[in-house]
Tab-separated table of C-alpha atoms and ligand atoms in Angstrom:
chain	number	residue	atom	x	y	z
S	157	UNK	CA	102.053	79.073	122.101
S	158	UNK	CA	104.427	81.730	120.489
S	159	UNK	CA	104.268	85.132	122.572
S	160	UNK	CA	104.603	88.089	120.287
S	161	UNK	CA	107.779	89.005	122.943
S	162	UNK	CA	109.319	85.745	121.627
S	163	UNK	CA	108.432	86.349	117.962
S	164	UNK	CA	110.176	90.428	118.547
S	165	UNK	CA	113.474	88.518	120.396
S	166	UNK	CA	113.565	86.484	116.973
S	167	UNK	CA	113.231	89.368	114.485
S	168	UNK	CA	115.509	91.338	116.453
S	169	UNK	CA	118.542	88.914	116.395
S	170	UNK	CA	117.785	88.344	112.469
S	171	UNK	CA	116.293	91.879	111.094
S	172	UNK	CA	117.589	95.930	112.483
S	173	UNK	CA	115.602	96.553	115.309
S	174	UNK	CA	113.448	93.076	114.717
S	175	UNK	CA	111.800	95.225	112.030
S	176	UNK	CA	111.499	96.251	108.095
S	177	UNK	CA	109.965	99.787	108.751
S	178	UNK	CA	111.169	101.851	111.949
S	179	UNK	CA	107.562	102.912	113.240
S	180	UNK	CA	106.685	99.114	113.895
S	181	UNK	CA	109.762	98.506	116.448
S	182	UNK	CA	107.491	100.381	118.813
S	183	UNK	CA	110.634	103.470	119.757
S	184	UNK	CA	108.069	106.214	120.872
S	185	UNK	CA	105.589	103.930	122.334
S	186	UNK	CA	107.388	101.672	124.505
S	187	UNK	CA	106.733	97.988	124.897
S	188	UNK	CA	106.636	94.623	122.859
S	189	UNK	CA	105.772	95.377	119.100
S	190	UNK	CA	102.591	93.391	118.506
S	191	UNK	CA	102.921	90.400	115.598
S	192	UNK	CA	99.820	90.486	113.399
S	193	UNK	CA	98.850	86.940	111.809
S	194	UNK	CA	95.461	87.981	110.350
S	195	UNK	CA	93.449	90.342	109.355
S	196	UNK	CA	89.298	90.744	108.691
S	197	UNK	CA	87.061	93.330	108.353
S	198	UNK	CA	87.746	96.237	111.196
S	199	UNK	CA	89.868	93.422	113.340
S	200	UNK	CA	93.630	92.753	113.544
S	201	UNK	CA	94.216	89.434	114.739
S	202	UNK	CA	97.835	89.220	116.779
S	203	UNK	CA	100.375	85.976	117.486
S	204	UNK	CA	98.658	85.235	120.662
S	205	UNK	CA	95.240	85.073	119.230
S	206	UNK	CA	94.612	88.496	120.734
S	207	UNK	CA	91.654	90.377	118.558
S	208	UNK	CA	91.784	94.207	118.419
S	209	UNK	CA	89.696	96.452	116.579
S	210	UNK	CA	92.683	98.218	113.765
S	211	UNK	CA	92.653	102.170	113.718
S	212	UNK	CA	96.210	101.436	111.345
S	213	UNK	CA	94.415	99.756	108.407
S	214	UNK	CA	97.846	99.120	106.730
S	215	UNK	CA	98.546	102.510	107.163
S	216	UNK	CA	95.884	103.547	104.876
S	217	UNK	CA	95.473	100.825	101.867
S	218	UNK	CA	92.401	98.728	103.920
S	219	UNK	CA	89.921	101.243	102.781
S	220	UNK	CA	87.466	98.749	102.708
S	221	UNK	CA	88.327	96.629	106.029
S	222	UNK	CA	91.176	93.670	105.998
S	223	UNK	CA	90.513	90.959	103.228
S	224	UNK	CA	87.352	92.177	101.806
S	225	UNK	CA	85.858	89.893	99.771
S	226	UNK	CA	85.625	90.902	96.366
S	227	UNK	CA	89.322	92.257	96.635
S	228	UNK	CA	90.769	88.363	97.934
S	229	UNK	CA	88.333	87.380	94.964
S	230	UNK	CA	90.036	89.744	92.536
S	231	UNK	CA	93.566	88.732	93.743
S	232	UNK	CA	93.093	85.043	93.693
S	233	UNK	CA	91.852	85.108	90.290
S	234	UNK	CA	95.145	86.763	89.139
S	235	UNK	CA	97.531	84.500	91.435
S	236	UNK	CA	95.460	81.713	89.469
S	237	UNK	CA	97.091	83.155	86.182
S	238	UNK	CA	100.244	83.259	87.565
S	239	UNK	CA	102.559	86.085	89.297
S	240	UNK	CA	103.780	88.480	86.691
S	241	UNK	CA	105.266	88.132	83.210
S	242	UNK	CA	107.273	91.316	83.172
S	243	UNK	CA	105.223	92.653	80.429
S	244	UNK	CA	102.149	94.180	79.772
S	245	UNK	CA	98.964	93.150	81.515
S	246	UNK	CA	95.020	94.297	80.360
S	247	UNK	CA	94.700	95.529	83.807
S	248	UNK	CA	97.426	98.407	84.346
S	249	UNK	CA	95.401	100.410	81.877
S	250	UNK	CA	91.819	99.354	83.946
S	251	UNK	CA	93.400	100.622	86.696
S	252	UNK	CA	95.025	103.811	85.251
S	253	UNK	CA	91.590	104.353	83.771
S	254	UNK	CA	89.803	104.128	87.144
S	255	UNK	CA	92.221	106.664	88.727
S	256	UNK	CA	91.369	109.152	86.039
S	257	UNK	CA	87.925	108.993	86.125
S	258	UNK	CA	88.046	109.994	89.376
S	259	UNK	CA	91.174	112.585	88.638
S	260	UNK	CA	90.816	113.817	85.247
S	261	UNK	CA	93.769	115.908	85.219
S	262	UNK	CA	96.066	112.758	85.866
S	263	UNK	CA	95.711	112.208	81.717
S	264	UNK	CA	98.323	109.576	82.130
S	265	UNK	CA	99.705	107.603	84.550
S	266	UNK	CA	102.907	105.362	85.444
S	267	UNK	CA	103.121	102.741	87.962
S	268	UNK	CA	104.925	101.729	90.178
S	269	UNK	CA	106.014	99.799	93.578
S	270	UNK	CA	106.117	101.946	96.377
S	271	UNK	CA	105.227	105.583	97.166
S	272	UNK	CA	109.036	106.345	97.728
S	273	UNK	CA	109.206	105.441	93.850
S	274	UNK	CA	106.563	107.736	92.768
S	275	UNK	CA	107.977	110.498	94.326
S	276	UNK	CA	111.313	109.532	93.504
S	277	UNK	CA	110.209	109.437	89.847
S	278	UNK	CA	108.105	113.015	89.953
S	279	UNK	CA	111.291	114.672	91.135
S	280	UNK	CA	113.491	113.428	88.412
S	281	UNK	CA	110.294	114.355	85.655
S	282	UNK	CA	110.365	117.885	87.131
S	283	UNK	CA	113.944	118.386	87.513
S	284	UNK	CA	113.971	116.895	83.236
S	285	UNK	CA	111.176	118.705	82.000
S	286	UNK	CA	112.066	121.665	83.466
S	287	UNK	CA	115.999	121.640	83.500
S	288	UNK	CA	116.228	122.813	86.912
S	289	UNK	CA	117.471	121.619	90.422
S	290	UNK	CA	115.840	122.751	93.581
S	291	UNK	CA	113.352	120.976	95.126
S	292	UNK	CA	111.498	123.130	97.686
S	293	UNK	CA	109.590	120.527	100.465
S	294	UNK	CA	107.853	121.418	103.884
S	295	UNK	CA	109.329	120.190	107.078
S	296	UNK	CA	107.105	117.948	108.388
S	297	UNK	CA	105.804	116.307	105.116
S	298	UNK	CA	106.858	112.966	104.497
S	299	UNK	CA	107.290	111.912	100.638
S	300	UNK	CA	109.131	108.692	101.616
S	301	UNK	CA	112.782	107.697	102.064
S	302	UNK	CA	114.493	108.765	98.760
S	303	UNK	CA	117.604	110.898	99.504
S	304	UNK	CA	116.922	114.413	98.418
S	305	UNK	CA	113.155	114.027	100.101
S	306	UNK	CA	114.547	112.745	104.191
S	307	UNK	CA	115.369	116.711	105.203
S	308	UNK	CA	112.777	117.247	107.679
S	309	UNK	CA	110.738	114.573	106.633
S	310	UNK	CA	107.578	113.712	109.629
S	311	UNK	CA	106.123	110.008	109.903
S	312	UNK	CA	109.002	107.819	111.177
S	313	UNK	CA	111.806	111.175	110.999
S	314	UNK	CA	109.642	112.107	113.238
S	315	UNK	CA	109.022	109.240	115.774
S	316	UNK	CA	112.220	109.196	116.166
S	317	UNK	CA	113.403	112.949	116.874
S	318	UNK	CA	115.785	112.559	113.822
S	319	UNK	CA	116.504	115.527	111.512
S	320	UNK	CA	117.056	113.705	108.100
S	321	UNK	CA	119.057	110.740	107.975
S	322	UNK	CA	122.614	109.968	108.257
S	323	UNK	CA	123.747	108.473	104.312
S	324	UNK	CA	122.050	111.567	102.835
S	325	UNK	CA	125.247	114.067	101.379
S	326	UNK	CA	125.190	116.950	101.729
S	327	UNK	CA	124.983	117.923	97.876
S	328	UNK	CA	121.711	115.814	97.882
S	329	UNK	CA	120.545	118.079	100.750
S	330	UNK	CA	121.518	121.389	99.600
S	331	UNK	CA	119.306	120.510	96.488
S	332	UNK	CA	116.588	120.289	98.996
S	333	UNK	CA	115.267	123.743	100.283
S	334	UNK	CA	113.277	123.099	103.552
S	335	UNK	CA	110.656	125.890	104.996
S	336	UNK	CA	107.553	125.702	107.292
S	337	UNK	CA	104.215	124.393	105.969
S	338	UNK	CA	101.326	126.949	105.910
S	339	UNK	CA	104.493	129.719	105.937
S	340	UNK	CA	103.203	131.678	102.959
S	341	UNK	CA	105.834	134.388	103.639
S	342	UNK	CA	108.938	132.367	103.831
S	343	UNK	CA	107.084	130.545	100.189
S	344	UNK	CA	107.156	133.646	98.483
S	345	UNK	CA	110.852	134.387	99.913
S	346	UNK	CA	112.042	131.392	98.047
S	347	UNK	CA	110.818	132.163	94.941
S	348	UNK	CA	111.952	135.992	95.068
S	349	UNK	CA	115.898	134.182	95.963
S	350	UNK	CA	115.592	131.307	93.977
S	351	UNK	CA	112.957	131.078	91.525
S	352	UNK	CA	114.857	130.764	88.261
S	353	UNK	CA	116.196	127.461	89.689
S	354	UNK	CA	113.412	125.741	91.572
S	355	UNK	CA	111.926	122.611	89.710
S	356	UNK	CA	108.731	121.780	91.845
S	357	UNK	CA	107.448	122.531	94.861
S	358	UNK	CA	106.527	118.929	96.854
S	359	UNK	CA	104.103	118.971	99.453
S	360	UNK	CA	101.536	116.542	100.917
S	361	UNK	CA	97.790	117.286	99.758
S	362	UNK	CA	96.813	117.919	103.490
S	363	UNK	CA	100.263	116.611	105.793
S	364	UNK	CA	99.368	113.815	107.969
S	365	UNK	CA	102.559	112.685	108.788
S	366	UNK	CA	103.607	114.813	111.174
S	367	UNK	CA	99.755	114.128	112.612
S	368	UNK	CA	97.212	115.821	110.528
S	369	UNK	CA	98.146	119.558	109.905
S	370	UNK	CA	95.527	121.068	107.388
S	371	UNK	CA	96.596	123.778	105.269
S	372	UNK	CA	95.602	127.286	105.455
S	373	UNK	CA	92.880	128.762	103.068
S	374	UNK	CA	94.712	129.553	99.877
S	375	UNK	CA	97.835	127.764	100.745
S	376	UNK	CA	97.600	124.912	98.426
S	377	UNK	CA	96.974	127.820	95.633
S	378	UNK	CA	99.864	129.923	96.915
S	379	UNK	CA	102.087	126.722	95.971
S	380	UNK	CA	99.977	126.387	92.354
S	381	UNK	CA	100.122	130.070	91.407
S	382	UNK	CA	103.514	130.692	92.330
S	383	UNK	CA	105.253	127.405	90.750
S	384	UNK	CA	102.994	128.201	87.454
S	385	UNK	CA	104.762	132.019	87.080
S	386	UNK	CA	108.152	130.487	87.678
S	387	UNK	CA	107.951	128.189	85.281
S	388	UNK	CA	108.573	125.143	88.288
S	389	UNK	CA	106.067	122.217	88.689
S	390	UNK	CA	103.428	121.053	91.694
S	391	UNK	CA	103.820	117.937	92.797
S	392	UNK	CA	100.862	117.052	94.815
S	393	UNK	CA	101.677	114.095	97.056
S	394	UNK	CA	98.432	112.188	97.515
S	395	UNK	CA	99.789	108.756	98.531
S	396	UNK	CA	97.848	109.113	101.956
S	397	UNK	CA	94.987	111.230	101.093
S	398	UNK	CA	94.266	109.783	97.490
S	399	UNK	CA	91.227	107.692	97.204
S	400	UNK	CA	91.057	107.505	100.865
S	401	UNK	CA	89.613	111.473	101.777
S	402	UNK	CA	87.423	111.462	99.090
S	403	UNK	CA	86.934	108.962	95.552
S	404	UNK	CA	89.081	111.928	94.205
S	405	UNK	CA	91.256	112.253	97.109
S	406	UNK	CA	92.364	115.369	98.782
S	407	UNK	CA	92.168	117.500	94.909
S	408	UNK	CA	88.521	116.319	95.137
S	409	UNK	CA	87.896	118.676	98.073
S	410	UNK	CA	90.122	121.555	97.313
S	411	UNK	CA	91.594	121.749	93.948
S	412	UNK	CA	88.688	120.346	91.845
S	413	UNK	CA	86.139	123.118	93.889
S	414	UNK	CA	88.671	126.229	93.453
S	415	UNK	CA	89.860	125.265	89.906
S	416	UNK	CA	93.223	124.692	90.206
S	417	UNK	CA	95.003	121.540	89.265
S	418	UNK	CA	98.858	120.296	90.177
S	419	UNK	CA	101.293	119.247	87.257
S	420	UNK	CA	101.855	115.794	88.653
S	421	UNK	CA	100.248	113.777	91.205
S	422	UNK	CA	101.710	111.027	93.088
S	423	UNK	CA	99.318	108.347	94.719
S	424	UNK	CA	99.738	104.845	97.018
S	425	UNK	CA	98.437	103.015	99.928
S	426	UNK	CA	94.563	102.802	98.975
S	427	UNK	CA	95.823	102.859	95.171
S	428	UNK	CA	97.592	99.182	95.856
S	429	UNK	CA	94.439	97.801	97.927
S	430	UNK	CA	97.210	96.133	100.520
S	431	UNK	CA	99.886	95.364	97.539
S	432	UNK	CA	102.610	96.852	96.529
S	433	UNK	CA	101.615	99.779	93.844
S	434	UNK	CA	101.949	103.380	93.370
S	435	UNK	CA	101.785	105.680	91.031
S	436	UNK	CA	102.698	109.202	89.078
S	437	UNK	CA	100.208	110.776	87.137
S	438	UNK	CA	99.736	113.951	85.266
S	439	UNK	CA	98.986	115.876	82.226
S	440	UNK	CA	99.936	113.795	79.285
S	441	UNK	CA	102.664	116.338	77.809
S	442	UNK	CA	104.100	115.774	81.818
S	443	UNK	CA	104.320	112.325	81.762
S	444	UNK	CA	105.133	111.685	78.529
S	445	UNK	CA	108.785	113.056	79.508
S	446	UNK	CA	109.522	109.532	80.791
S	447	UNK	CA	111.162	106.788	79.020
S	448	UNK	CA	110.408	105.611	76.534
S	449	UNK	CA	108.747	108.517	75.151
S	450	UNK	CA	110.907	110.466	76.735
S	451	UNK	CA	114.419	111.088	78.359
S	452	UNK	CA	113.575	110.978	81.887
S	453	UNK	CA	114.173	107.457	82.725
S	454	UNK	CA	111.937	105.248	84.933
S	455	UNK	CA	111.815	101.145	85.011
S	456	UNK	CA	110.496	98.530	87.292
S	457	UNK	CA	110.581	94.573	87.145
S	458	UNK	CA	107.383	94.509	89.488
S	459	UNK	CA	105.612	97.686	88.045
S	460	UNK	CA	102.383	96.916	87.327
S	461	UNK	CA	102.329	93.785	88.765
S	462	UNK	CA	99.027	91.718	88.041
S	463	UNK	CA	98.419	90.654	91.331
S	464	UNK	CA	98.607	94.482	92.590
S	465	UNK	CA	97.236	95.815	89.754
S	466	UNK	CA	93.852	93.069	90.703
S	467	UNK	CA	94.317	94.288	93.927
S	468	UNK	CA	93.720	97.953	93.386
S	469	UNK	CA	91.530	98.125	90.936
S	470	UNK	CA	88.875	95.690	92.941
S	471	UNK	CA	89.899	98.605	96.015
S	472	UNK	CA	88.521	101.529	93.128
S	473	UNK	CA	85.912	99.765	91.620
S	474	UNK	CA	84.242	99.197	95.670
S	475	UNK	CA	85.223	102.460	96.568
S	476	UNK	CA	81.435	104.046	96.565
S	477	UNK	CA	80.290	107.100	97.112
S	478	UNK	CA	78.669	105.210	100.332
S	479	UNK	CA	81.854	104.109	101.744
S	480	UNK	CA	83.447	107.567	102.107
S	481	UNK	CA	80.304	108.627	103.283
S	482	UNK	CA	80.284	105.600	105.794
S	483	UNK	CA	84.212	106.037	106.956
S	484	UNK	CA	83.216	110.168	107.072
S	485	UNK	CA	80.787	109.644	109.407
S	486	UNK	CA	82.685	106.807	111.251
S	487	UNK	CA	85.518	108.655	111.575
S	488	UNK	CA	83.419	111.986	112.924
S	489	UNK	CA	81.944	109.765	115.882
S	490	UNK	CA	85.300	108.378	117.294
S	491	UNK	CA	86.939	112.183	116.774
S	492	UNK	CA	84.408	113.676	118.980
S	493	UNK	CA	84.750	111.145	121.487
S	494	UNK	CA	88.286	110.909	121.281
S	495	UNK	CA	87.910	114.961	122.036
S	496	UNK	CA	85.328	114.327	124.422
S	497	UNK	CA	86.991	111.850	126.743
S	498	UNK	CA	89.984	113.772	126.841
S	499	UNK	CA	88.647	116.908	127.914
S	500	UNK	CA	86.732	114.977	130.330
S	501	UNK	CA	89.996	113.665	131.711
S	502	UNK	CA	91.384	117.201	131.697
S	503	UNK	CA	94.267	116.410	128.918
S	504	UNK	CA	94.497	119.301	126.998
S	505	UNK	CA	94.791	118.698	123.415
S	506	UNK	CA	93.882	119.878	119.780
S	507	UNK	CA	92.240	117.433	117.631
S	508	UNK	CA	93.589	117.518	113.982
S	509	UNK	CA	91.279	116.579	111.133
S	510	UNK	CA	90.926	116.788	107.538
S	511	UNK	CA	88.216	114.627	106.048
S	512	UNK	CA	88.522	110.957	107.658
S	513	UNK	CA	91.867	111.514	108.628
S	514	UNK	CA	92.341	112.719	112.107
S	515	UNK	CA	95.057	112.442	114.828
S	516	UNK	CA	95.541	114.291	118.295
S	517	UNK	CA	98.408	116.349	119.466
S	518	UNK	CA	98.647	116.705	122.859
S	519	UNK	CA	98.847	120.439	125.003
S	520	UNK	CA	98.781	122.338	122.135
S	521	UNK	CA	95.287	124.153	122.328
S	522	UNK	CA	96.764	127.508	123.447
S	523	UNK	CA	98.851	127.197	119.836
S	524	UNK	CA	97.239	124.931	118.020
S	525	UNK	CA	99.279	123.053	115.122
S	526	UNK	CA	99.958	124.807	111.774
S	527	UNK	CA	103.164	123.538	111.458
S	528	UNK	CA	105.920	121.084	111.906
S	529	UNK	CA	107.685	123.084	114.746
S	530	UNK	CA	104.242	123.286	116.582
S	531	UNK	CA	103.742	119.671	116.033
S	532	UNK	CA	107.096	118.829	117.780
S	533	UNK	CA	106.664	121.153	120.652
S	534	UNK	CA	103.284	118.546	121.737
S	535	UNK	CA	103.586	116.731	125.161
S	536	UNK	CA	104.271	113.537	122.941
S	537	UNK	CA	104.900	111.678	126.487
S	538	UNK	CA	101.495	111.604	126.496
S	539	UNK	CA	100.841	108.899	123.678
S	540	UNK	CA	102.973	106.339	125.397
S	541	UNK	CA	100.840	104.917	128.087
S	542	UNK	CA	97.327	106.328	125.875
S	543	UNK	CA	98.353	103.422	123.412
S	544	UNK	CA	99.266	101.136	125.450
S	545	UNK	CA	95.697	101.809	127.705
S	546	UNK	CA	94.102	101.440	124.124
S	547	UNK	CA	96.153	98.126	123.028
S	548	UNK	CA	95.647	96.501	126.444
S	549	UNK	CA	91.879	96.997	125.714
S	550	UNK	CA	91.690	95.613	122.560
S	551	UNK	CA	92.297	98.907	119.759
S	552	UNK	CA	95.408	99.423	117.712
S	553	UNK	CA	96.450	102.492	117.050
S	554	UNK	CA	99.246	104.090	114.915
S	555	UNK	CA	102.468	103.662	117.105
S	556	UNK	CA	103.274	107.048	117.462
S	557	UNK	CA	101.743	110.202	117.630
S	558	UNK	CA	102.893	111.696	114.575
S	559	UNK	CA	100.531	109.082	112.548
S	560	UNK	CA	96.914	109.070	111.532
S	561	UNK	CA	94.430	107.226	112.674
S	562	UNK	CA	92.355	105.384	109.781
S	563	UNK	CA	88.963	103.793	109.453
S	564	UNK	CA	87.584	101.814	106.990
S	565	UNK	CA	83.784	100.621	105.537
S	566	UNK	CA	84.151	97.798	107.731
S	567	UNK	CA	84.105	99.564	110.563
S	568	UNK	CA	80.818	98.520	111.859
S	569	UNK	CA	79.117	99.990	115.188
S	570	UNK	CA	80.485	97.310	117.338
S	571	UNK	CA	84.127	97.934	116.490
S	572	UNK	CA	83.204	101.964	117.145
S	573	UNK	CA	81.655	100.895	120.334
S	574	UNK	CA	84.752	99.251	121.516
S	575	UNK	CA	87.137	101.961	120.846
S	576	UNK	CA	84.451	104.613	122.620
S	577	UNK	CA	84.131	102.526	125.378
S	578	UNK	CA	88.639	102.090	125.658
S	579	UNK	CA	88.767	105.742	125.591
S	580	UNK	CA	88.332	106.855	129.501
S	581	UNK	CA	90.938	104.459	130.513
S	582	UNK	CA	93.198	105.700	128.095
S	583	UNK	CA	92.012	109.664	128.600
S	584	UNK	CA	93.017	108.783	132.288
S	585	UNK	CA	96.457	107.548	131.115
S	586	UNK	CA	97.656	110.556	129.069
S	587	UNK	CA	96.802	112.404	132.176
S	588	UNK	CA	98.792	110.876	134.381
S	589	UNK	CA	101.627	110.873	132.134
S	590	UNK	CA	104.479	112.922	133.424
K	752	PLP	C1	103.387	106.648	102.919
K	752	PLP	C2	103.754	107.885	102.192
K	752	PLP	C3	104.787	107.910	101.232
K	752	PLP	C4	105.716	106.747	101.006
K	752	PLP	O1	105.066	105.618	100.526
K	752	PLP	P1	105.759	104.173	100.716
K	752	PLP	O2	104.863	103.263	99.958
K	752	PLP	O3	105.807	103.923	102.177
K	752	PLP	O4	107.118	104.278	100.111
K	752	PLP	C5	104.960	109.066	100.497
K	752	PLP	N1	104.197	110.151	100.697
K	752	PLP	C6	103.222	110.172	101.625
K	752	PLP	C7	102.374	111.396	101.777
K	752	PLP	C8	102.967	109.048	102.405
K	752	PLP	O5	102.020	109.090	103.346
């Protein structure tokens, strides 16, 4: 039988680091990266015929478990109809419809591949409809790997201690401003030095890839009241959070209940049900700055692919009010244990939750984690052998501590029961780390 260390020797000699997406080689973890060949319901399936119960769902897209029925049903009747035509298809606009009746102020909406893309494309509408250049971002957030958005960027920048990326010039970075999330003060300093030239303010809708780091009451309408009297946009990246916190993502818990609303949106993961699509969305004078109503250009060969588009939509139209409510309540069980066993085992820790998403940072409860600095500063040596106690028992979890861990509606009482029960073992583990 193929070993997944035999599969990882293979991809190594024939892919960077045997992988297409640095988190999966395993760096901060240690170990063999584990080969996935299926996927069903709240279980990962690995090369070995290994089962574990998935706490990665895709990094966020299963919402509703691995290959849930209606969505394979939905995406085999499009693959029946063939791949794409390059052209339009009925259901871009079902699907653009279903993301604004959840988020009414995202009047229009653009496709497109990847998450990177949509927040690729957001900068360049700000930067044209306004006519300005900086780009303020929080260190910490990730917005994905596009040049100008790698300064300081969490998830994988993060895993790997790195503080942007080599390739990025320094003109791209200097367009960049970089200060600390939840840092109201240092905010309100940038506008006072550089407001007349700051096109949008980027952050993540709650930051969860540096771990979860909720914002401060008021900070998300700090960012909204000050880019709105400098004449700069919000760009509220929801790629994690939308669709997945709530049916109206992160917005639908803060924005929508204190009446504020960003300029642009930018959504993924859940948005794609497992494919590749993304989006930007906004108010229609906003969007309508793109080509070909407008000058700000944005194409793509595979936007609004059929298959994804089936894909997603399928993932909105089963996204109930009963599966957040399921994956809520899911996701408050195996965050109190998580707590639980560890304080039990005498790891000090905070536990870091907004909504379903949650993720632990390790000997930080006499500072607790409001920022990216603070995030760093964690006993990350910790996670190592906790993830490996939790693999070896049957639960995958994010490879790295920076990540969040995500469940899904098919995350029934026996999969919770068999992380609860892996938890000691790996409680014990992160405190014998050293
Ligand atoms: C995942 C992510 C991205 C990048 O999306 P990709 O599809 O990986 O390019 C951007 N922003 C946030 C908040 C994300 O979590």
């Amino acid at each position: 039988m193929t070993t997944n260390q035999a599969l990882f020797d293979t991809a190594q000699r024939l892919m960077p680091g045997g992988v297409n997406s640095p988190v999966r080689a395993f760096g901060s973890v240690g170990g063999t990266p584990v080969s996935m060949v299926a996927g069903q319901g709240p279980y990962l399936t690995d090369a070995e015929g290994k089962q574990y119960v998935d706490l990665v769902g895709s990094w966020g897209p299963a919402l509703l478990g691995h290959s849930n029925p209606a969505v394979l049903e939905a995406v085999r009747a499009a693959v029946d109809k063939g791949l794409g035509f390059g052209t339009s298809h009925p259901l871009e606009a079902r699907l653009a419809e279903l993301v604004r009746s959840r988020v009414p102020s995202a009047q229009m909406i653009r496709m497109v591949s990847t998450g990177t893309e949509a927040t690729m494309t957001a900068i360049r509408l700000a930067r044209g409809a306004t006519g300005k250049n900086l780009i303020v971002k929080f260190a910490g957030c990730y917005h994905g790997h596009s040049d100008g958005l790698l300064a300081a960027a969490g998830s994988g920048v993060a895993t790997l201690g790195l503080p942007g990326s080599a390739g990025v010039t320094q003109a791209q970075a200097s367009e960049t401003i970089v200060i600390e999330y939840n840092d109201r003060q240092a905010l309100e300093q940038v506008f006072a030095d550089h407001g007349g030239n700051i096109a949008a303010v980027i952050t993540e809708a709650t930051p969860a890839n540096m771990g979860v780091v909720p914002p401060e009451p008021g900070f998300n309408q700090l960012i909204r009241d000050l880019t709105a009297q400098h004449g700069a946009l919000m760009i509220f990246d929801e790629v994690m959070t939308g669709f997945r916190i709530t049916e109206a993502g992160y917005w639908g818990i803060s924005g929508r209940a204190e009446g504020w609303t960003p300029d642009l949106f930018t959504f993924g993961k859940v948005i794609g049900g497992g494919m590749p699509a993304a989006a930007v969305a906004g108010r229609a004078e906003m969007m309508e700055h793109l080509a070909p109503t407008g000058p700000v250009y944005h194409a793509g060969t595979l936007s609004g692919n059929p298959v994804a588009m089936a894909a997603g939509v399928a993932t909105l139209e089963n996204a109930t009010a009963e599966v957040y409510e399921h994956i809520d309540l899911k996701a408050q069980v195996v965050a109190d244990g998580l707590s639980a066993t560890l304080s039990d085992a005498g790891v000090d820790h905070t536990l870091q939750k907004v909504g379903s998403l949650f993720s632990v940072a390790f000997g930080t409860s006499r500072t607790g984690v409001r920022d990216y600095s603070q995030a760093q500063a964690q006993e990350a040596f910790r996670y190592g052998p906790f993830f490996h106690a939790m693999l070896e028992q049957g639960v995958y979890l994010p490879p790295s501590v920076f990540e969040a861990w995500f469940l899904s509606a098919a995350h029934d009482d026996a999969a919770i029961d068999q992380i609860l029960s892996a938890l000691p073992r790996a409680a014990k583990a992160a405190a014998q780390a050293g």
